Structure formats: structure tokens, C-alpha cells
Short mmCIF file of C-alpha atoms in Angstrom, two decimals:
data_model
loop_
_atom_site.label_atom_id
_atom_site.label_comp_id
_atom_site.label_asym_id
_atom_site.label_seq_id
_atom_site.Cartn_x
_atom_site.Cartn_y
_atom_site.Cartn_z
CA MET A 257 62.70 3.24 -37.71
CA SER A 258 59.14 3.68 -38.84
CA ALA A 259 58.44 4.79 -42.61
CA SER A 260 55.97 7.58 -41.02
CA GLN A 261 58.71 9.34 -39.66
CA PRO A 262 61.49 10.80 -41.96
CA HIS A 263 64.96 10.22 -41.00
CA ASP A 264 66.06 13.89 -40.88
CA GLY A 265 63.28 14.33 -38.41
CA GLN A 266 61.48 17.07 -40.44
CA SER A 267 57.81 17.30 -40.65
CA THR A 268 56.57 16.03 -43.87
CA VAL A 269 53.86 19.01 -44.22
CA PRO A 270 55.09 22.10 -46.07
CA PRO A 271 56.11 25.15 -44.03
CA ASP A 272 53.91 27.44 -46.01
CA GLU A 273 50.76 25.83 -45.47
CA ASP A 274 48.36 26.98 -43.06
CA ASP A 275 48.36 25.04 -39.90
CA GLU A 276 44.68 25.97 -39.07
CA ASP A 277 43.41 24.10 -42.20
CA HIS A 278 44.02 20.91 -40.64
CA LEU A 279 41.71 21.74 -37.96
CA LEU A 280 37.93 20.77 -38.15
CA ASP A 281 35.32 23.34 -37.79
CA ALA A 282 32.63 23.15 -35.06
CA GLU A 283 30.27 22.25 -37.54
CA GLU A 284 32.16 19.61 -38.86
CA ALA A 285 33.18 18.07 -35.36
CA ALA A 286 30.65 15.01 -34.33
CA GLU A 287 28.56 15.02 -31.54
CA VAL A 288 30.87 14.68 -28.03
CA ILE A 289 29.25 12.28 -25.73
CA PRO A 290 30.29 13.10 -22.12
CA LYS A 291 31.23 10.07 -20.31
CA ASP A 292 28.69 9.03 -17.56
CA GLU A 293 30.44 8.44 -14.11
CA ASP A 294 27.80 5.72 -13.34
CA ASP A 295 29.55 3.46 -16.16
CA PRO A 296 31.72 0.52 -14.70
CA MET A 297 35.21 1.18 -15.32
CA ASP A 298 37.31 -1.17 -17.68
CA ASP A 299 38.85 -3.88 -16.26
CA ASP A 300 42.62 -2.80 -17.33
CA GLU A 301 41.80 1.00 -15.97
CA ASP A 302 42.97 -0.03 -12.48
CA GLY A 303 44.74 -3.57 -13.48
CA ILE A 304 41.70 -5.17 -11.44
CA GLU A 305 40.41 -8.15 -12.98
CA GLU A 306 36.96 -9.87 -11.02
CA GLU A 307 37.48 -13.79 -10.28
CA ILE A 308 34.56 -15.89 -9.32
CA GLN A 309 35.27 -18.38 -6.92
CA LEU A 310 32.97 -21.53 -7.40
CA GLN A 311 33.20 -24.33 -4.37
CA ASN A 312 31.87 -27.72 -4.45
CA ASP A 313 32.01 -29.32 -1.51
CA SER A 314 29.78 -32.28 -2.65
CA ALA A 315 30.98 -36.08 -3.40
CA ALA A 316 28.78 -36.85 -6.01
CA HIS A 317 25.94 -35.22 -7.86
CA PHE A 318 22.95 -36.45 -10.32
CA ASP A 319 22.08 -34.22 -13.06
CA ALA A 320 19.72 -36.55 -15.17
CA HIS A 321 16.71 -34.02 -14.28
CA THR A 322 16.69 -31.01 -17.21
CA ASP A 323 14.70 -28.68 -15.28
CA SER A 324 14.27 -27.77 -11.46
CA ILE A 325 14.19 -30.50 -8.65
CA PHE A 326 10.96 -29.76 -6.54
CA CYS A 327 10.75 -32.57 -4.18
CA ILE A 328 13.23 -35.36 -2.86
CA ALA A 329 12.31 -38.53 -0.79
CA GLY A 330 14.78 -40.72 0.89
CA HIS A 331 13.77 -44.55 1.40
CA PRO A 332 12.74 -46.03 4.89
CA THR A 333 14.82 -48.50 5.20
CA LEU A 334 17.69 -47.97 2.71
CA PRO A 335 18.60 -44.45 2.96
CA GLU A 336 21.18 -44.90 0.02
CA ILE A 337 17.87 -44.54 -2.54
CA ILE A 338 16.79 -41.38 -3.23
CA ALA A 339 13.91 -40.16 -5.40
CA THR A 340 13.53 -36.66 -6.75
CA GLY A 341 10.90 -34.96 -9.14
CA GLY A 342 10.98 -32.11 -10.98
CA GLY A 343 9.79 -29.18 -13.21
CA ASP A 344 10.64 -32.18 -16.10
CA ASP A 345 7.48 -33.55 -15.67
CA VAL A 346 9.42 -36.82 -14.40
CA ALA A 347 10.98 -38.50 -11.57
CA TYR A 348 14.01 -40.39 -11.11
CA ILE A 349 15.24 -43.10 -8.45
CA PHE A 350 18.99 -43.33 -8.17
CA ASN A 351 21.57 -44.54 -5.52
CA SER A 352 23.43 -41.76 -3.51
CA THR A 353 26.70 -43.77 -2.74
CA PRO A 354 29.45 -41.90 -4.17
CA ALA A 355 32.13 -43.73 -6.41
CA GLU A 356 34.82 -44.99 -4.71
CA GLY A 357 38.13 -43.02 -4.91
CA PRO A 358 41.77 -44.03 -5.03
CA VAL A 359 43.33 -45.01 -1.67
CA LEU A 360 46.06 -42.78 -2.10
CA PRO A 361 46.04 -39.60 -3.40
CA THR A 362 47.33 -38.79 -7.22
CA SER A 363 50.97 -37.40 -5.87
CA TYR A 364 51.58 -41.04 -4.48
CA GLU A 365 50.96 -42.92 -7.68
CA SER A 366 53.18 -44.37 -10.26
CA ASN A 367 51.43 -43.42 -13.20
CA PRO A 368 48.94 -40.39 -12.36
CA LYS A 369 46.40 -39.60 -14.61
CA SER A 370 44.15 -36.42 -14.81
CA SER A 371 40.44 -37.72 -14.05
CA GLY A 372 38.85 -35.35 -15.93
CA GLU A 373 35.53 -34.41 -15.13
CA ARG A 374 33.77 -36.04 -12.31
CA GLN A 375 30.29 -38.18 -13.81
CA GLY A 376 26.91 -38.25 -12.79
CA LEU A 377 25.27 -41.04 -10.40
CA LYS A 378 23.59 -43.22 -12.90
CA PRO A 379 19.49 -43.52 -12.15
CA LEU A 380 18.23 -46.79 -11.20
CA GLN A 381 14.47 -45.67 -13.07
CA LYS A 382 13.50 -42.98 -14.93
CA LEU A 383 9.33 -42.50 -13.20
CA GLU A 384 7.67 -41.06 -16.47
CA GLY A 385 3.40 -40.71 -16.75
CA HIS A 386 2.98 -36.97 -15.58
CA THR A 387 1.91 -34.18 -18.01
CA ASP A 388 3.07 -31.04 -15.54
CA SER A 389 5.61 -30.89 -12.97
CA VAL A 390 6.25 -33.42 -9.99
CA ASN A 391 6.14 -31.41 -6.96
CA ALA A 392 5.60 -34.33 -4.42
CA ILE A 393 7.25 -37.45 -3.89
CA SER A 394 7.54 -40.26 -0.80
CA PHE A 395 8.19 -43.70 -0.12
CA THR A 396 5.59 -45.38 1.82
CA LEU A 397 6.15 -46.64 5.54
CA PRO A 398 7.22 -48.64 6.60
CA LYS A 399 9.45 -50.71 4.47
CA GLY A 400 9.24 -48.39 1.16
CA GLU A 401 7.39 -50.93 -0.58
CA TYR A 402 6.28 -48.30 -2.98
CA VAL A 403 7.44 -44.64 -4.60
CA LEU A 404 4.70 -42.56 -5.09
CA THR A 405 4.81 -39.26 -7.31
CA ALA A 406 1.98 -36.37 -7.13
CA GLY A 407 1.87 -33.75 -10.21
CA LEU A 408 0.50 -30.00 -10.63
CA ASP A 409 -1.61 -32.29 -13.12
CA GLY A 410 -2.93 -33.77 -10.27
CA LYS A 411 -2.12 -37.41 -10.73
CA LEU A 412 -0.78 -39.70 -8.20
CA ARG A 413 1.19 -42.52 -9.49
CA ALA A 414 2.66 -45.39 -7.92
CA TRP A 415 5.30 -47.73 -8.42
CA GLN A 416 6.00 -51.20 -6.43
CA GLN A 417 9.61 -51.40 -4.91
CA PRO A 418 11.04 -54.69 -6.94
CA ILE A 419 10.84 -57.82 -4.68
CA SER A 420 14.89 -58.93 -5.29
CA SER A 421 16.52 -55.68 -5.01
CA PRO A 422 15.03 -52.19 -4.63
CA SER A 423 18.14 -51.25 -7.30
CA SER A 424 16.05 -53.51 -10.20
CA LEU A 425 13.44 -52.00 -12.00
CA TRP A 426 10.35 -50.67 -9.93
CA SER A 427 7.25 -51.67 -11.76
CA PHE A 428 4.23 -49.07 -12.07
CA ALA A 429 1.12 -50.37 -9.91
CA ALA A 430 -1.51 -47.41 -9.99
CA GLU A 431 -2.50 -44.02 -10.83
CA THR A 432 -5.08 -41.94 -9.90
CA GLN A 433 -6.66 -38.48 -10.16
CA GLU A 434 -9.21 -36.75 -8.28
CA VAL A 435 -7.98 -33.16 -8.01
CA GLU A 436 -6.52 -30.60 -10.39
CA GLU A 437 -3.27 -30.16 -8.77
CA ILE A 438 -1.54 -31.77 -5.82
CA ASN A 439 0.66 -29.81 -3.56
CA TRP A 440 1.65 -31.99 -0.88
CA LEU A 441 2.39 -35.99 -0.13
CA ALA A 442 3.02 -37.02 3.62
CA PRO A 443 3.53 -40.98 4.35
CA CYS A 444 1.70 -42.50 7.15
CA PRO A 445 3.63 -44.03 10.18
CA HIS A 446 1.03 -45.88 11.78
CA PRO A 447 1.96 -49.41 12.35
CA SER A 448 -1.52 -51.14 11.39
CA HIS A 449 -1.51 -48.74 8.11
CA PRO A 450 1.17 -49.53 5.71
CA ASN A 451 1.57 -47.97 2.61
CA THR A 452 -0.74 -45.43 3.40
CA VAL A 453 -0.40 -41.67 2.27
CA ALA A 454 -2.16 -38.27 2.24
CA LEU A 455 -2.48 -35.23 0.38
CA GLY A 456 -3.30 -31.81 -0.22
CA ALA A 457 -4.85 -30.50 -3.22
CA ASN A 458 -5.41 -26.81 -4.74
CA ASP A 459 -8.92 -26.78 -3.99
CA GLY A 460 -8.23 -27.31 -0.03
CA SER A 461 -9.23 -31.00 -0.25
CA VAL A 462 -7.21 -33.46 1.90
CA TRP A 463 -7.08 -37.23 1.35
CA VAL A 464 -5.98 -40.18 2.55
CA TYR A 465 -4.89 -43.25 0.28
CA GLU A 466 -4.05 -46.69 0.86
CA PHE A 467 -2.20 -49.03 -1.51
CA ASP A 468 -3.98 -52.10 -1.14
CA ARG A 469 -2.50 -54.93 -3.95
CA SER A 470 -5.42 -57.24 -3.87
CA ALA A 471 -7.73 -54.67 -4.46
CA SER A 472 -8.93 -53.97 -8.29
CA SER A 473 -8.23 -50.97 -7.75
CA PRO A 474 -5.12 -50.84 -5.71
CA LEU A 475 -4.97 -46.93 -4.85
CA THR A 476 -7.61 -46.98 -2.35
CA ILE A 477 -9.09 -43.97 -0.84
CA VAL A 478 -9.44 -44.15 3.13
CA GLN A 479 -10.98 -40.29 3.63
CA ALA A 480 -11.26 -37.66 1.89
CA TYR A 481 -11.62 -34.31 3.58
CA SER A 482 -13.08 -30.62 2.03
CA LEU A 483 -12.92 -28.22 5.06
CA HIS A 484 -10.42 -25.73 3.64
CA ARG A 485 -11.59 -22.66 1.30
CA ALA A 486 -8.41 -22.14 -0.52
CA SER A 487 -5.35 -24.64 -1.40
CA SER A 488 -4.03 -26.43 1.18
CA THR A 489 -0.25 -25.74 1.38
CA ALA A 490 1.45 -28.62 4.04
CA GLY A 491 0.02 -31.31 5.87
CA CYS A 492 1.39 -34.22 8.26
CA TRP A 493 0.92 -36.40 10.67
CA THR A 494 1.76 -37.19 14.31
CA ASN A 495 4.53 -39.90 15.03
CA ASN A 496 2.43 -42.74 15.95
CA GLY A 497 0.49 -41.88 13.11
CA SER A 498 -3.05 -41.82 14.49
CA LEU A 499 -3.99 -37.85 13.49
CA LEU A 500 -3.47 -36.21 10.64
CA ALA A 501 -3.28 -32.35 10.22
CA SER A 502 -3.19 -29.78 7.36
CA VAL A 503 -3.15 -26.10 6.99
CA SER A 504 -4.25 -23.79 3.77
CA GLU A 505 -3.88 -20.42 2.32
CA ASP A 506 -7.37 -19.04 3.77
CA GLY A 507 -5.80 -19.23 7.45
CA SER A 508 -7.65 -22.48 8.15
CA PHE A 509 -6.08 -25.64 10.50
CA TYR A 510 -7.70 -29.12 10.91
CA VAL A 511 -7.02 -31.98 12.73
CA TYR A 512 -8.31 -35.23 11.51
CA ASP A 513 -8.87 -38.57 12.69
CA PRO A 514 -8.67 -41.15 9.48
CA PHE A 515 -8.69 -44.39 11.39
CA GLY A 516 -10.85 -43.49 14.16
CA ASP A 517 -8.46 -44.27 16.55
CA ALA A 518 -9.58 -41.00 18.53
CA VAL A 519 -12.91 -41.53 18.62
CA ALA A 520 -12.32 -45.05 19.93
CA SER A 521 -10.64 -43.49 23.00
CA GLY A 522 -13.92 -41.53 23.95
CA ILE A 523 -12.67 -38.04 21.90
CA SER A 524 -15.19 -36.77 20.23
CA THR A 525 -14.94 -34.28 16.64
CA SER A 526 -15.45 -30.85 16.86
CA GLY A 527 -18.51 -28.65 14.97
CA SER A 528 -16.83 -28.54 11.80
CA GLY A 529 -19.71 -31.48 10.56
CA SER A 530 -17.96 -34.01 12.21
CA GLN A 531 -14.86 -34.23 10.05
CA SER A 532 -11.86 -32.91 12.20
CA LEU A 533 -10.87 -33.40 15.61
CA VAL A 534 -9.84 -29.94 15.91
CA GLY A 535 -10.94 -26.75 13.34
CA LEU A 536 -9.24 -23.46 13.63
CA THR A 537 -10.17 -20.53 10.96
CA ALA A 538 -9.16 -17.01 10.10
CA ASP A 539 -12.99 -16.39 11.51
CA ASP A 540 -11.29 -16.30 15.06
CA GLN A 541 -9.52 -13.23 15.51
CA ARG A 542 -7.00 -14.86 17.87
CA PHE A 543 -6.16 -17.22 15.52
CA GLU A 544 -6.14 -15.49 12.05
CA VAL A 545 -3.01 -14.72 10.26
CA GLU A 546 -3.65 -12.34 7.38
CA GLY A 547 -2.09 -13.97 4.27
CA GLY A 548 -2.77 -17.47 4.92
CA LEU A 549 -0.56 -20.55 6.41
CA TYR A 550 2.26 -22.15 4.79
CA SER A 551 3.78 -24.88 7.08
CA VAL A 552 2.86 -27.34 9.81
CA ALA A 553 4.46 -29.72 12.32
CA ILE A 554 3.75 -31.52 15.39
CA SER A 555 5.64 -32.13 18.28
CA PRO A 556 7.38 -35.57 19.04
CA GLY A 557 4.80 -36.49 21.80
CA GLY A 558 1.66 -35.27 19.40
CA THR A 559 0.31 -33.06 22.00
CA LEU A 560 1.66 -29.54 20.38
CA ALA A 561 0.76 -28.30 16.66
CA ALA A 562 3.01 -25.59 15.41
CA VAL A 563 1.27 -23.69 12.23
CA GLY A 564 3.79 -21.09 10.26
CA GLY A 565 2.09 -18.30 8.13
CA ALA A 566 2.56 -14.77 6.32
CA GLY A 567 4.46 -11.62 8.16
CA GLY A 568 6.23 -14.31 10.77
CA HIS A 569 3.25 -15.38 12.37
CA ILE A 570 3.32 -18.82 13.99
CA ARG A 571 0.21 -20.38 16.36
CA ILE A 572 0.63 -23.16 18.76
CA ILE A 573 -2.52 -25.16 19.15
CA GLY A 574 -3.05 -28.38 21.49
CA LEU A 575 -4.27 -31.51 20.38
CA PRO A 576 -6.07 -33.89 21.57
CA ARG A 577 -3.95 -36.77 23.55
CA ILE A 578 -5.47 -40.41 22.16
CA GLY A 579 -5.58 -43.03 25.47
CA ALA A 580 -5.42 -40.68 28.04
CA ALA A 581 -8.19 -39.72 30.58
CA GLN A 582 -10.10 -36.56 29.43
CA ASN A 583 -9.99 -35.01 32.67
CA SER A 584 -11.96 -31.59 32.92
CA SER A 585 -10.16 -30.20 35.86
CA ALA A 586 -6.84 -30.54 34.07
CA THR A 587 -4.79 -27.08 33.61
CA ALA A 588 -6.69 -25.67 30.94
CA GLY A 589 -7.53 -21.82 31.41
CA SER A 590 -4.35 -21.24 32.89
CA LYS A 591 -2.85 -17.74 32.07
CA GLY A 592 0.06 -17.48 29.52
CA ALA A 593 2.77 -14.97 29.04
CA GLY A 594 0.55 -12.47 28.35
CA SER A 595 0.50 -10.46 25.07
CA LYS A 596 4.45 -9.73 24.72
CA SER A 597 7.12 -12.24 26.18
CA LYS A 598 9.78 -10.78 28.12
CA ILE A 599 12.12 -13.29 26.42
CA GLY A 600 13.22 -12.43 22.98
CA GLY A 601 10.02 -10.18 22.52
CA ALA A 602 7.84 -13.00 20.76
CA LYS A 603 4.41 -12.26 21.24
CA GLN A 604 2.64 -14.73 22.76
CA ALA A 605 -1.32 -15.63 23.39
CA GLY A 606 -2.52 -17.39 26.91
CA GLY A 607 -1.30 -20.93 26.49
CA PRO A 608 -0.43 -23.55 29.51
CA ALA A 609 1.61 -22.36 32.29
CA ASN A 610 3.93 -24.97 31.93
CA THR A 611 5.00 -26.93 28.63
CA ALA A 612 7.77 -28.46 30.11
CA GLY A 613 8.55 -31.63 27.75
CA GLY A 614 6.39 -30.01 24.75
CA GLY A 615 3.11 -31.32 26.48
CA ALA A 616 -0.05 -30.08 26.41
CA SER A 617 -2.61 -30.84 28.85
CA ALA A 618 -5.64 -33.05 28.17
CA GLY A 619 -8.33 -29.86 28.53
CA GLN A 620 -6.47 -27.74 26.22
CA SER A 621 -7.16 -29.90 23.03
CA GLY A 622 -7.93 -27.10 20.11
CA GLN A 623 -6.82 -24.54 22.47
CA ILE A 624 -4.54 -21.61 20.99
CA LEU A 625 -1.76 -21.92 23.60
CA ALA A 626 0.73 -19.20 21.97
CA SER A 627 1.04 -16.86 19.87
CA LEU A 628 4.62 -16.11 18.20
CA GLN A 629 6.15 -13.58 16.24
CA ALA A 630 9.86 -13.13 16.18
CA GLN A 631 10.22 -12.94 12.54
CA GLY A 632 9.50 -10.06 9.71
CA ASP A 633 7.77 -12.47 6.45
CA GLY A 634 5.91 -15.81 6.13
CA VAL A 635 7.34 -18.99 8.07
CA GLU A 636 7.99 -21.67 5.10
CA THR A 637 9.27 -24.72 7.26
CA LEU A 638 8.83 -25.71 10.85
CA SER A 639 10.71 -28.53 12.86
CA PHE A 640 10.46 -30.03 16.47
CA SER A 641 13.42 -31.44 17.98
CA GLN A 642 13.39 -35.18 19.40
CA GLN A 643 13.02 -35.66 23.12
CA PRO A 644 14.61 -34.57 25.55
CA VAL A 645 15.72 -31.52 23.51
CA THR A 646 13.07 -29.31 23.62
CA LEU A 647 13.43 -26.96 20.94
CA LEU A 648 11.26 -25.54 18.09
CA ALA A 649 12.75 -24.48 14.82
CA ALA A 650 11.18 -21.65 12.02
CA GLY A 651 12.36 -20.73 8.68
CA SER A 652 11.58 -17.78 7.00
CA VAL A 653 11.58 -16.00 3.92
CA ASP A 654 13.32 -13.31 5.09
CA GLY A 655 16.62 -15.50 5.87
CA SER A 656 16.08 -16.34 9.05
CA ILE A 657 15.72 -19.06 11.57
CA ALA A 658 14.10 -18.55 15.38
CA LEU A 659 14.68 -21.19 17.47
CA PHE A 660 11.88 -21.45 20.51
CA ASP A 661 12.06 -22.90 23.92
CA VAL A 662 9.10 -24.92 24.00
CA ALA A 663 9.57 -25.92 27.67
CA HIS A 664 9.89 -22.25 28.76
CA ARG A 665 6.42 -20.98 27.04
CA PHE A 666 8.13 -20.80 23.70
CA ALA A 667 10.77 -18.38 24.92
CA VAL A 668 13.44 -17.18 21.69
CA ARG A 669 16.36 -19.05 22.35
CA ARG A 670 17.86 -18.19 19.46
CA HIS A 671 17.27 -15.98 16.22
CA ILE A 672 20.14 -16.03 13.50
CA ARG A 673 18.52 -12.88 11.33
CA GLU A 674 21.56 -13.62 8.30
CA ALA A 675 20.86 -17.58 8.50
CA HIS A 676 21.02 -17.81 4.69
CA GLU A 677 21.90 -14.27 3.95
CA GLY A 678 18.90 -13.02 3.46
CA GLU A 679 17.29 -15.52 0.76
CA ALA A 680 14.69 -17.34 2.06
CA VAL A 681 14.86 -20.72 4.05
CA VAL A 682 13.16 -23.33 2.65
CA LYS A 683 13.52 -26.07 5.45
CA VAL A 684 14.84 -26.72 8.72
CA GLU A 685 15.02 -30.38 10.17
CA PHE A 686 16.47 -31.36 13.38
CA GLY A 687 18.35 -34.56 14.07
CA SER A 688 17.61 -37.57 15.26
CA GLY A 689 19.65 -40.60 16.80
CA SER A 690 22.13 -39.89 19.37
CA ASP A 691 21.84 -37.28 21.90
CA GLU A 692 24.18 -35.19 20.30
CA LYS A 693 22.49 -34.99 17.02
CA LYS A 694 19.60 -33.99 18.60
CA TRP A 695 20.85 -30.74 18.49
CA GLN A 696 21.87 -30.39 15.37
CA LEU A 697 19.68 -28.80 13.03
CA ILE A 698 20.18 -28.72 9.48
CA SER A 699 18.66 -25.77 7.06
CA CYS A 700 18.63 -24.80 3.20
CA GLY A 701 17.90 -21.65 1.34
CA LEU A 702 17.70 -19.89 -1.89
CA ASP A 703 21.40 -18.82 -1.05
CA GLY A 704 22.00 -22.50 -2.45
CA VAL A 705 23.92 -23.69 0.55
CA VAL A 706 22.95 -26.42 3.02
CA ARG A 707 24.14 -25.44 6.82
CA ARG A 708 24.19 -27.58 10.24
CA TRP A 709 24.06 -25.69 13.67
CA ASP A 710 24.50 -26.65 16.36
CA THR A 711 21.36 -25.31 18.68
CA ARG A 712 23.10 -25.69 22.32
CA GLY A 713 23.45 -22.17 24.09
CA GLY A 714 22.47 -18.84 23.17
CA THR A 715 23.41 -16.29 20.78
CA THR A 716 27.53 -15.29 21.94
CA SER A 717 29.09 -17.26 19.45
CA SER A 718 29.69 -14.93 16.00
CA THR A 719 28.56 -17.74 13.83
CA GLN A 720 25.37 -18.30 15.80
CA GLY A 721 26.19 -21.78 16.34
CA GLU A 722 26.53 -22.50 12.80
CA THR A 723 29.20 -25.48 12.56
CA LYS A 724 29.67 -26.64 8.84
CA GLU A 725 28.53 -25.03 5.15
CA PHE A 726 27.85 -27.74 2.73
CA LYS A 727 28.30 -25.38 -0.90
CA GLY A 728 28.05 -26.53 -4.70
CA HIS A 729 24.34 -25.38 -5.64
CA ARG A 730 24.02 -22.01 -7.27
CA GLY A 731 21.83 -19.50 -5.13
CA GLY A 732 21.04 -15.92 -4.43
CA GLY A 733 18.42 -15.26 -7.49
CA GLU A 734 20.22 -16.78 -10.06
CA GLY A 735 18.41 -19.55 -11.03
CA GLY A 736 19.63 -21.77 -8.26
CA GLY A 737 19.20 -22.46 -4.38
CA VAL A 738 18.18 -25.65 -2.56
CA LEU A 739 14.81 -26.59 -2.56
CA GLY A 740 14.82 -29.53 -0.11
CA PHE A 741 17.11 -32.36 1.34
CA VAL A 742 16.45 -35.41 2.67
CA VAL A 743 19.29 -36.81 5.82
CA SER A 744 20.86 -39.98 6.54
CA VAL A 745 23.64 -41.12 8.93
CA GLU A 746 26.12 -40.86 6.64
CA ARG A 747 25.09 -38.39 3.88
CA ILE A 748 23.14 -35.17 2.82
CA VAL A 749 21.06 -35.18 -0.33
CA THR A 750 19.69 -32.00 -1.89
CA ALA A 751 16.84 -31.16 -4.59
CA GLY A 752 18.06 -27.98 -6.42
CA ASP A 753 16.75 -25.36 -7.87
CA ASP A 754 19.28 -25.56 -10.80
CA GLY A 755 18.45 -28.95 -11.63
CA ILE A 756 20.99 -31.07 -9.65
CA SER A 757 21.07 -32.99 -6.59
CA LEU A 758 23.88 -32.96 -4.48
CA VAL A 759 25.72 -36.06 -2.25
CA PHE A 760 27.20 -34.41 0.76
CA GLU A 761 29.41 -36.37 3.60
CA ALA A 762 27.44 -35.71 6.64
CA ALA A 763 30.54 -36.04 8.87
#
């Protein structure tokens, strides 16, 4: 029995002592703080403990970066070779092949051993030399002979692939700097101009470089354009590499003819000092997007360009057909769907009577064929499907993905409003290869998840066509999210804002 309780059960307080002497006066009492009803309940108050579930679907990971990974690129002929650049001012080349696992599960082993923590993939090479974030990276086409890094320090640096094996050390080849900051890089697929890239800078300039190892300065300027009046935010080539398109924060869009292929086909330049074939700016109220343009994509046939910008606005522009006869009696000027499409509610400007197959007539070069707005915030990413599929996918800051039917006047085929749980969609990309994969769309967002969608059919399914999730990154504004990815036949490799690159089996 406790010493504080006498054996006889009697109180230790003398009976003649006044009980009130043991009470505090009101003046002696400390301040009473009332309990705030909004205060969180103690975990043991209701016996429920919060449980955080983490899911990692990756087969391997690369964690050499010490800051966010801003960009990623895959080798064009060796898809297992990956290059990444990040906020730690460096880039890496690594082999994304996961380590071989046991043939049988652990329960079948006679002497099972704890596997412990999974080891990260080792870098093949660390690419240094930048003094600010590496925010664009690319292998050159068609063979991946060079890897180029571009940074917020304005430097463009190139490394040459070793002749023996890409897994050997890459040798530093050249460096150039013409601008303060580089925003994007795009490798050129032109068969007659290998190892050529385009870049866009914060001053609005667009540059085309060709790597010529026989020249005294291997990085040779092919063209330099200075039409944008604000930062150039995105750029891309036509599939044949003949034309280059770029957009800017000032809301302008230009199409260039770097190698003279269009002029050789009898196509004249626009009125922008003969520097561009097509030029549209915010001065044209039909084209104006208040807040600027931030994404651009070109259809597989090279006859349509889509540009996306603030407020969910998308403009569709006809491009010149190189090699096609310029027939003045083409369908240019035919009326489109009017001010508002009846399907899906997307706004639409005058366009072609029929754009089946994703093409535009020769006479519609430089014309605004459609004006779309199905989403409520900036369109950060665009992707055209490969033929015979005729879809355009748009990813928005509002967390949604919109699918437009190119063959039916860009009617909204599907609007996935919570594609990434309210977090911004960073990238969308259609599959290629078999007809089955051409219907597949891959997306990533700031929720930290990569998703795969089947774009066939409408919106009756509760999953909106989602077929698989790939999880492993942090997300939801906690210093996480997926900032990019590359897709091969076997794998999806990511660039994480958490500084990790995850390798997922695509099957």
C-alpha cells in the first residue's frame, strides 16, 4: 500500500483544522486559459493515430543530384542511357537499367538474407562547368553523338559520346555563351543536318547551333532570330526538321526556315523582316492571349501548330507545306465552327471546313484555324498523337487534361478535370509505335504521380480512361512533383523536384 495512504484509512489532516485554509484565494489563482475548440485533439484522446502510407512503384532510382532535377533526356538509339540536369548546377549521365533481382522470392531461398535499403543507380559521368541551374538538356539526333546542357548561366556546353561505348567517359567538346539565360533546348531531326539544336533565351532570342567537330569552334551558329520582345518560353521542330517554331511571354508565335527548305520550295517569308515564315503577335486581337504563351506543339504532318498560354487559351495555326503546290484556290477562308463549338463547350474561331487527318490546306499557312479554351488556367504542355489517331492533348496548371479531336474541328473529346488531383500538369506525351500505344497518353504533375491514360472512347468511365499510376515521388506542394519524364518501350524515367529520378517498368 502506498505510503501516502495510512493503514487505518484516516485522513492525515487534523480534524480541527479549517478546510477552507487549504483553498487558494481568487487573487492567488493563476490565469485560466480557455481551451480553443480549433486546437487539434491529442492522439490518445480518441485512440486514433495518423498513419502515413508511402508507395514506391519504381524498379530503380538515381539520387546523385543534391537539388531538384529540372530536365531529363533519353539517348535516341540507346534508351537505357539517361541524362539529367538540376538545381545543383550539374548534369549526370546514367544507365537506367534496374539491377537484376532474385529469380525466386525470398521465401523460396534456403538461407534468405535481408536485402536492406535499395542502392541507387551509379552515374556514368558527372557533367560540370555551369555556375547556375541546368534547366535544359538534350542528346543530338540522330545518333546521340553529343549531349548538350543549357543553364540559367547562359552557357551551352557539349560533351562527345565515346566511340567505344556510351557507358565510357564522355569527353568535353565545346562551350558557348551568347545570352544571359537559356530556357529550352530542342534537338533537330533533319536528316541532312545532324547534331543540330535550337535554344530559346530569356531575352526572347532563338538560336540554332550545329556541331561541327572539324571547325575551330565546334558549336557553329546556323541562325539567330530576335523577333520575340520577351522571354522565349518554348520551341519545337517539325518532324522532318525543316521548320522551327517558338513562343514567348509576350504572346508572339514565329515559324522559321533555318535551312532554307521552305524558300527552296517557293514559300515566301512573312513581313517580319524576312526572318520568319509565319509571325503572329498579340497585336492581332484574334490571336492575343493575355498573360503570354508557354507551350507549343506541331502535328505529325507538319501542317498544324498548337500554342498554349495563360487562362487555358489555345490557338491552332496553319503551317506551310514544304514541297506542296501553293494553290490559291485551296479552302482558305472557309468558315469554321463559329464562336462556340457545340461539342464540349470549347471556344473556336474560324477554321477549315474539314481538318481530317490533322492537316491544313496550302492556302491556310499562317492563319488562325481555331481558338480553344476548355481549361481554366495556363496550358503548360501540349502533345499531338501519332497518325492515324488525331488527338491533341493539353495539360493545365488547374490540374486538368483536355483532349481535342483534330479531325472534328477540335471538339473536346474528353476533359479530365482532376487528372493530377488539383496539382499542375507539367507534361503530357502520346505514345508511339504500335497502334495500341498511339492511343496511350502519359502525364506527370506536381502531385508527384505519373499516369497513363487510354484516350479511346468518351468520359463514361469513372477513371476517365486512367489505366495505371506510377508513384514514388513526393507531391502536393511538399517540395515534390514530377518535372519531366522520358518514355521507352520498356521504361518510364522521371525527373523529380525532390532530386530523385525514378525508373518505372512501363509494362
